[in-house]
């Protein structure tokens, strides 16, 4: 496998729900493993997600985990996930699903550079940027 770069998202206790939501947005295959499956079956974190990975058919990959008890969790403080490309229909559909129940910080509309672009924070506190490149 070639090297790749993808977002790894941290949640307090709702990584499973968030990753199932992202699967409903992007489709694909979701694999989820709990802390209990990897050596902590009796602990307070046993049912929390140690690692989740969503592989969408279009090549998108998202990874995530729950933050174990006792560790600091600061959602959305230093990451935004960017989706961009020229498939306007797909990208508008992602925008509609990601912004539903969340907060739109930049409306999804044509911008001064010519592309359609918007920013939102989804219902799990993750900032998203969606850009539809205008073909010339």
Coordinates of N, CA and C in Angstrom, one line a residue:
X1 N 0.8 -1.2 0.0 CA 0.0 0.0 0.0 C 0.9 1.2 0.0
X2 N 0.5 2.2 -0.8 CA 1.2 3.5 -0.8 C 1.0 4.3 0.5
X3 N 1.9 5.2 0.8 CA 1.6 6.1 1.9 C 0.4 6.9 1.7
X4 N -0.3 7.3 2.7 CA -1.4 8.2 2.5 C -1.6 9.0 3.8
X5 N -2.3 10.1 3.7 CA -2.6 11.0 4.8 C -4.1 11.0 4.9
X6 N -4.6 10.9 6.1 CA -6.1 11.0 6.3 C -6.3 11.5 7.7
X7 N -7.5 12.1 7.9 CA -7.9 12.6 9.2 C -8.1 11.5 10.2
X8 N -7.7 11.8 11.5 CA -7.9 10.9 12.6 C -8.7 11.7 13.6
X9 N -9.9 11.4 13.9 CA -10.8 12.2 14.7 C -10.9 11.7 16.1
X10 N -10.9 12.5 17.1 CA -11.0 12.1 18.5 C -12.4 12.5 19.1
X11 N -13.0 11.6 19.8 CA -14.3 11.9 20.4 C -14.2 11.5 21.9
X12 N -15.2 12.0 22.7 CA -15.2 11.6 24.1 C -15.9 10.3 24.3
X13 N -17.1 10.1 23.9 CA -17.8 8.9 24.1 C -18.7 8.5 22.9
X14 N -18.6 9.2 21.8 CA -19.6 9.0 20.7 C -18.9 8.7 19.4
X15 N -17.7 8.1 19.4 CA -17.0 7.8 18.2 C -17.8 6.8 17.3
X16 N -18.5 5.8 18.0 CA -19.3 4.9 17.2 C -20.4 5.6 16.5
X17 N -21.2 6.4 17.2 CA -22.3 7.1 16.5 C -21.8 8.1 15.4
X18 N -20.7 8.7 15.7 CA -20.1 9.7 14.7 C -19.7 8.9 13.4
X19 N -19.0 7.8 13.6 CA -18.5 7.0 12.5 C -19.7 6.4 11.7
X20 N -20.7 6.0 12.4 CA -21.9 5.5 11.7 C -22.6 6.6 10.9
X21 N -22.6 7.8 11.5 CA -23.1 8.9 10.7 C -22.3 9.2 9.5
X22 N -20.9 9.2 9.6 CA -20.1 9.5 8.4 C -20.2 8.4 7.4
X23 N -20.5 7.1 7.8 CA -20.8 6.1 6.9 C -22.1 6.3 6.2
X24 N -23.1 6.9 6.8 CA -24.3 7.3 6.2 C -24.1 8.4 5.2
X25 N -23.1 9.2 5.4 CA -22.8 10.3 4.5 C -22.0 9.8 3.3
X26 N -20.9 9.0 3.5 CA -20.0 8.7 2.5 C -20.1 7.2 2.0
X27 N -20.9 6.4 2.7 CA -21.0 5.0 2.3 C -19.7 4.3 2.7
X28 N -19.5 3.1 2.2 CA -18.2 2.4 2.4 C -18.3 1.3 3.5
X29 N -17.2 0.9 3.9 CA -17.0 -0.1 4.9 C -16.5 0.4 6.2
X30 N -17.1 0.2 7.3 CA -16.7 0.7 8.6 C -16.3 -0.5 9.5
X31 N -15.0 -0.4 10.0 CA -14.5 -1.4 10.9 C -14.3 -0.7 12.3
X32 N -14.8 -1.3 13.3 CA -14.8 -0.7 14.7 C -14.2 -1.8 15.7
X33 N -13.3 -1.3 16.5 CA -12.7 -2.1 17.6 C -12.8 -1.4 18.9
X34 N -13.2 -2.0 19.9 CA -13.3 -1.4 21.3 C -12.0 -1.7 22.1
X35 N -11.9 -0.9 23.1 CA -10.8 -1.1 24.1 C -10.9 -2.5 24.7
X36 N -12.2 -2.9 24.9 CA -12.4 -4.3 25.5 C -11.9 -5.4 24.6
X37 N -11.9 -5.2 23.3 CA -11.4 -6.2 22.4 C -9.9 -6.3 22.4
X38 N -9.3 -5.2 22.9 CA -7.8 -5.2 22.9 C -7.2 -5.1 24.3
X39 N -7.7 -5.8 25.2 CA -7.1 -6.0 26.5 C -7.7 -5.3 27.7
X40 N -8.8 -4.6 27.6 CA -9.4 -4.0 28.7 C -10.9 -4.4 28.8
X41 N -11.2 -5.7 28.9 CA -12.6 -6.1 28.8 C -13.4 -5.7 30.1
X42 N -12.8 -5.4 31.2 CA -13.5 -5.1 32.4 C -13.5 -3.6 32.8
X43 N -12.7 -2.8 32.1 CA -12.5 -1.4 32.5 C -13.7 -0.5 32.1
X44 N -13.6 0.7 32.6 CA -14.7 1.7 32.3 C -14.7 2.0 30.8
X45 N -13.6 1.8 30.1 CA -13.5 2.2 28.7 C -13.8 1.0 27.8
X46 N -14.2 -0.2 28.3 CA -14.3 -1.4 27.6 C -15.1 -1.3 26.3
X47 N -16.2 -0.5 26.3 CA -17.1 -0.4 25.2 C -16.8 0.8 24.3
X48 N -15.9 1.6 24.8 CA -15.5 2.8 23.9 C -14.6 2.3 22.8
X49 N -14.6 3.1 21.7 CA -13.9 2.8 20.5 C -12.4 3.1 20.6
X50 N -11.6 2.0 20.5 CA -10.2 2.2 20.4 C -9.7 2.6 19.1
X51 N -10.3 2.1 18.0 CA -10.0 2.4 16.7 C -11.2 2.1 15.7
X52 N -11.5 3.1 14.9 CA -12.5 2.9 13.9 C -12.0 3.4 12.6
X53 N -12.3 2.7 11.5 CA -11.8 3.2 10.2 C -12.9 3.0 9.2
X54 N -13.2 4.1 8.5 CA -14.2 4.1 7.4 C -13.5 4.2 6.1
X55 N -13.7 3.2 5.2 CA -13.1 3.2 3.9 C -14.2 3.4 2.9
X56 N -14.4 4.5 2.3 CA -15.5 4.8 1.3 C -15.0 4.3 -0.1
X57 N -16.0 4.0 -0.9 CA -15.7 3.5 -2.2 C -15.0 4.5 -3.1
X58 N -15.1 5.8 -2.8 CA -14.5 6.9 -3.6 C -13.0 7.1 -3.1
X59 N -12.5 6.4 -2.2 CA -11.2 6.5 -1.7 C -11.0 7.3 -0.4
X60 N -12.1 7.9 0.1 CA -12.0 8.7 1.3 C -11.8 7.7 2.5
X61 N -10.9 8.1 3.4 CA -10.7 7.3 4.6 C -10.8 8.2 5.8
X62 N -11.6 7.8 6.8 CA -11.6 8.5 8.1 C -11.3 7.5 9.2
X63 N -10.5 7.9 10.1 CA -10.2 7.1 11.3 C -10.6 7.9 12.6
X64 N -11.0 7.2 13.6 CA -11.4 7.8 14.8 C -11.3 6.9 16.0
X65 N -11.4 7.5 17.2 CA -11.4 6.8 18.5 C -12.0 7.6 19.5
X66 N -12.4 7.0 20.6 CA -12.9 7.7 21.8 C -11.7 8.0 22.7
X67 N -11.7 9.1 23.3 CA -10.6 9.5 24.2 C -10.8 8.7 25.5
X68 N -9.8 7.9 26.0 CA -10.0 7.2 27.3 C -10.3 8.1 28.5
X69 N -10.9 7.6 29.5 CA -11.1 8.3 30.7 C -9.8 8.8 31.2
X70 N -9.7 10.0 31.8 CA -8.5 10.5 32.3 C -7.6 11.3 31.4
X71 N -7.9 11.2 30.1 CA -7.2 11.9 29.1 C -8.0 13.2 28.6
X72 N -7.3 14.3 28.4 CA -8.0 15.5 28.0 C -8.6 15.3 26.6
X73 N -9.8 15.8 26.3 CA -10.4 15.8 25.0 C -10.8 17.2 24.7
X74 N -10.3 17.7 23.5 CA -10.6 19.0 23.0 C -11.2 19.0 21.6
X75 N -12.5 18.7 21.5 CA -13.1 18.5 20.1 C -12.9 19.7 19.2
X76 N -12.5 19.4 18.0 CA -12.5 20.4 16.9 C -11.6 21.6 17.1
X77 N -10.6 21.5 18.0 CA -9.8 22.7 18.3 C -8.6 22.9 17.4
X78 N -8.3 21.8 16.6 CA -7.1 22.0 15.8 C -7.2 21.2 14.5
X79 N -8.4 21.0 14.0 CA -8.5 20.2 12.7 C -9.8 20.6 12.0
X80 N -9.7 20.7 10.7 CA -10.9 20.8 9.8 C -10.7 19.7 8.8
X81 N -11.7 19.1 8.4 CA -11.7 18.1 7.3 C -12.1 18.8 6.0
X82 N -11.3 18.7 5.0 CA -11.6 19.4 3.7 C -12.0 18.4 2.7
X83 N -13.2 18.6 2.0 CA -13.6 17.8 0.9 C -13.6 18.8 -0.3
X84 N -12.9 18.4 -1.4 CA -12.9 19.2 -2.6 C -12.8 18.4 -3.8
X85 N -13.3 18.9 -4.9 CA -13.2 18.2 -6.2 C -14.2 18.9 -7.1
X86 N -14.4 18.2 -8.3 CA -15.3 18.8 -9.3 C -16.6 18.0 -9.5
X87 N -16.8 17.0 -8.6 CA -18.1 16.3 -8.7 C -19.1 17.1 -7.8
X88 N -19.7 18.1 -8.4 CA -20.6 19.0 -7.7 C -21.8 18.2 -7.0
X89 N -22.4 17.3 -7.7 CA -23.5 16.5 -7.1 C -23.1 15.8 -5.8
X90 N -22.0 15.1 -5.9 CA -21.5 14.3 -4.7 C -21.2 15.3 -3.6
X91 N -20.5 16.3 -3.9 CA -20.0 17.3 -2.8 C -21.2 18.0 -2.2
X92 N -22.1 18.4 -3.0 CA -23.3 19.1 -2.5 C -24.1 18.1 -1.6
X93 N -24.2 16.9 -2.0 CA -24.8 15.9 -1.1 C -24.1 15.7 0.2
X94 N -22.8 15.6 0.2 CA -22.0 15.5 1.5 C -22.3 16.8 2.3
X95 N -22.3 18.0 1.7 CA -22.6 19.2 2.4 C -23.9 19.1 3.1
X96 N -25.0 18.7 2.4 CA -26.3 18.7 2.9 C -26.3 17.8 4.2
X97 N -25.7 16.6 4.1 CA -25.8 15.7 5.2 C -24.9 16.1 6.4
X98 N -23.7 16.7 6.1 CA -22.8 17.1 7.2 C -23.3 18.3 7.9
X99 N -24.0 19.2 7.2 CA -24.4 20.5 7.9 C -25.8 20.3 8.6
X100 N -26.5 19.2 8.2 CA -27.8 19.0 8.9 C -27.6 18.6 10.4
X101 N -28.2 19.4 11.2 CA -28.1 19.2 12.7 C -26.8 19.9 13.2
X102 N -26.0 20.5 12.3 CA -24.8 21.1 12.8 C -24.9 22.6 12.7
X103 N -23.8 23.3 12.6 CA -23.7 24.8 12.5 C -23.0 25.2 11.2
X104 N -23.7 26.0 10.4 CA -23.0 26.5 9.2 C -22.3 27.7 9.5
X105 N -20.9 27.7 9.3 CA -20.1 28.9 9.6 C -19.8 29.7 8.4
X106 N -19.8 29.1 7.2 CA -19.7 29.9 6.0 C -20.7 29.2 5.0
X107 N -21.8 29.9 4.6 CA -22.8 29.3 3.7 C -22.2 28.7 2.5
X108 N -22.7 27.6 2.0 CA -22.3 26.9 0.8 C -22.8 27.7 -0.4
X109 N -21.9 28.5 -1.0 CA -22.3 29.3 -2.1 C -21.1 29.7 -3.0
X110 N -21.3 30.3 -4.1 CA -20.2 30.7 -5.0 C -19.4 31.7 -4.3
X111 N -18.1 31.6 -4.3 CA -17.2 32.5 -3.6 C -16.4 33.4 -4.6
X112 N -15.7 34.3 -4.1 CA -15.0 35.3 -5.0 C -14.0 34.6 -5.9
X113 N -13.5 33.5 -5.5 CA -12.5 32.8 -6.3 C -13.2 31.9 -7.4
X114 N -14.5 31.9 -7.4 CA -15.2 31.2 -8.4 C -15.8 29.9 -8.1
X115 N -15.3 29.2 -7.0 CA -15.8 27.9 -6.6 C -17.0 28.1 -5.7
X116 N -17.8 27.0 -5.6 CA -18.8 26.9 -4.5 C -18.0 26.4 -3.3
X117 N -18.3 27.0 -2.1 CA -17.5 26.6 -0.9 C -18.4 26.9 0.3
X118 N -18.2 26.1 1.3 CA -18.9 26.4 2.6 C -18.2 25.7 3.7
X119 N -18.4 26.2 4.9 CA -17.8 25.6 6.1 C -19.0 25.3 7.1
X120 N -18.8 24.2 7.8 CA -19.8 23.9 8.8 C -19.1 23.0 9.9
X121 N -19.8 23.0 11.0 CA -19.4 22.2 12.1 C -20.5 21.2 12.3
X122 N -20.2 19.9 12.1 CA -21.2 18.9 12.2 C -21.7 18.7 13.6
X123 N -22.8 17.8 13.7 CA -23.4 17.6 15.0 C -22.5 17.0 16.1
X124 N -21.3 16.5 15.6 CA -20.4 15.9 16.6 C -19.2 16.9 16.9
X125 N -19.3 18.1 16.4 CA -18.3 19.1 16.7 C -17.1 19.1 15.8
X126 N -17.2 18.4 14.6 CA -16.0 18.4 13.7 C -16.2 19.4 12.6
X127 N -15.3 20.3 12.4 CA -15.3 21.3 11.3 C -15.1 20.7 10.0
X128 N -15.9 21.1 9.0 CA -15.8 20.6 7.6 C -15.7 21.8 6.7
X129 N -14.9 21.7 5.6 CA -14.8 22.6 4.5 C -15.2 21.8 3.2
X130 N -16.1 22.3 2.5 CA -16.5 21.7 1.2 C -16.3 22.7 0.1
X131 N -15.6 22.3 -0.9 CA -15.3 23.1 -2.1 C -15.5 22.4 -3.4
X132 N -16.4 23.0 -4.2 CA -16.7 22.4 -5.5 C -15.9 23.3 -6.5
X133 N -14.9 22.7 -7.1 CA -14.0 23.4 -8.1 C -14.8 23.6 -9.4
X134 N -14.9 24.9 -9.8 CA -15.6 25.2 -11.0 C -14.7 24.9 -12.2
X135 N -15.2 24.1 -13.1 CA -14.5 23.8 -14.3 C -14.5 24.9 -15.3
X136 N -13.4 25.2 -15.9 CA -13.3 26.3 -16.9 C -13.3 25.8 -18.3

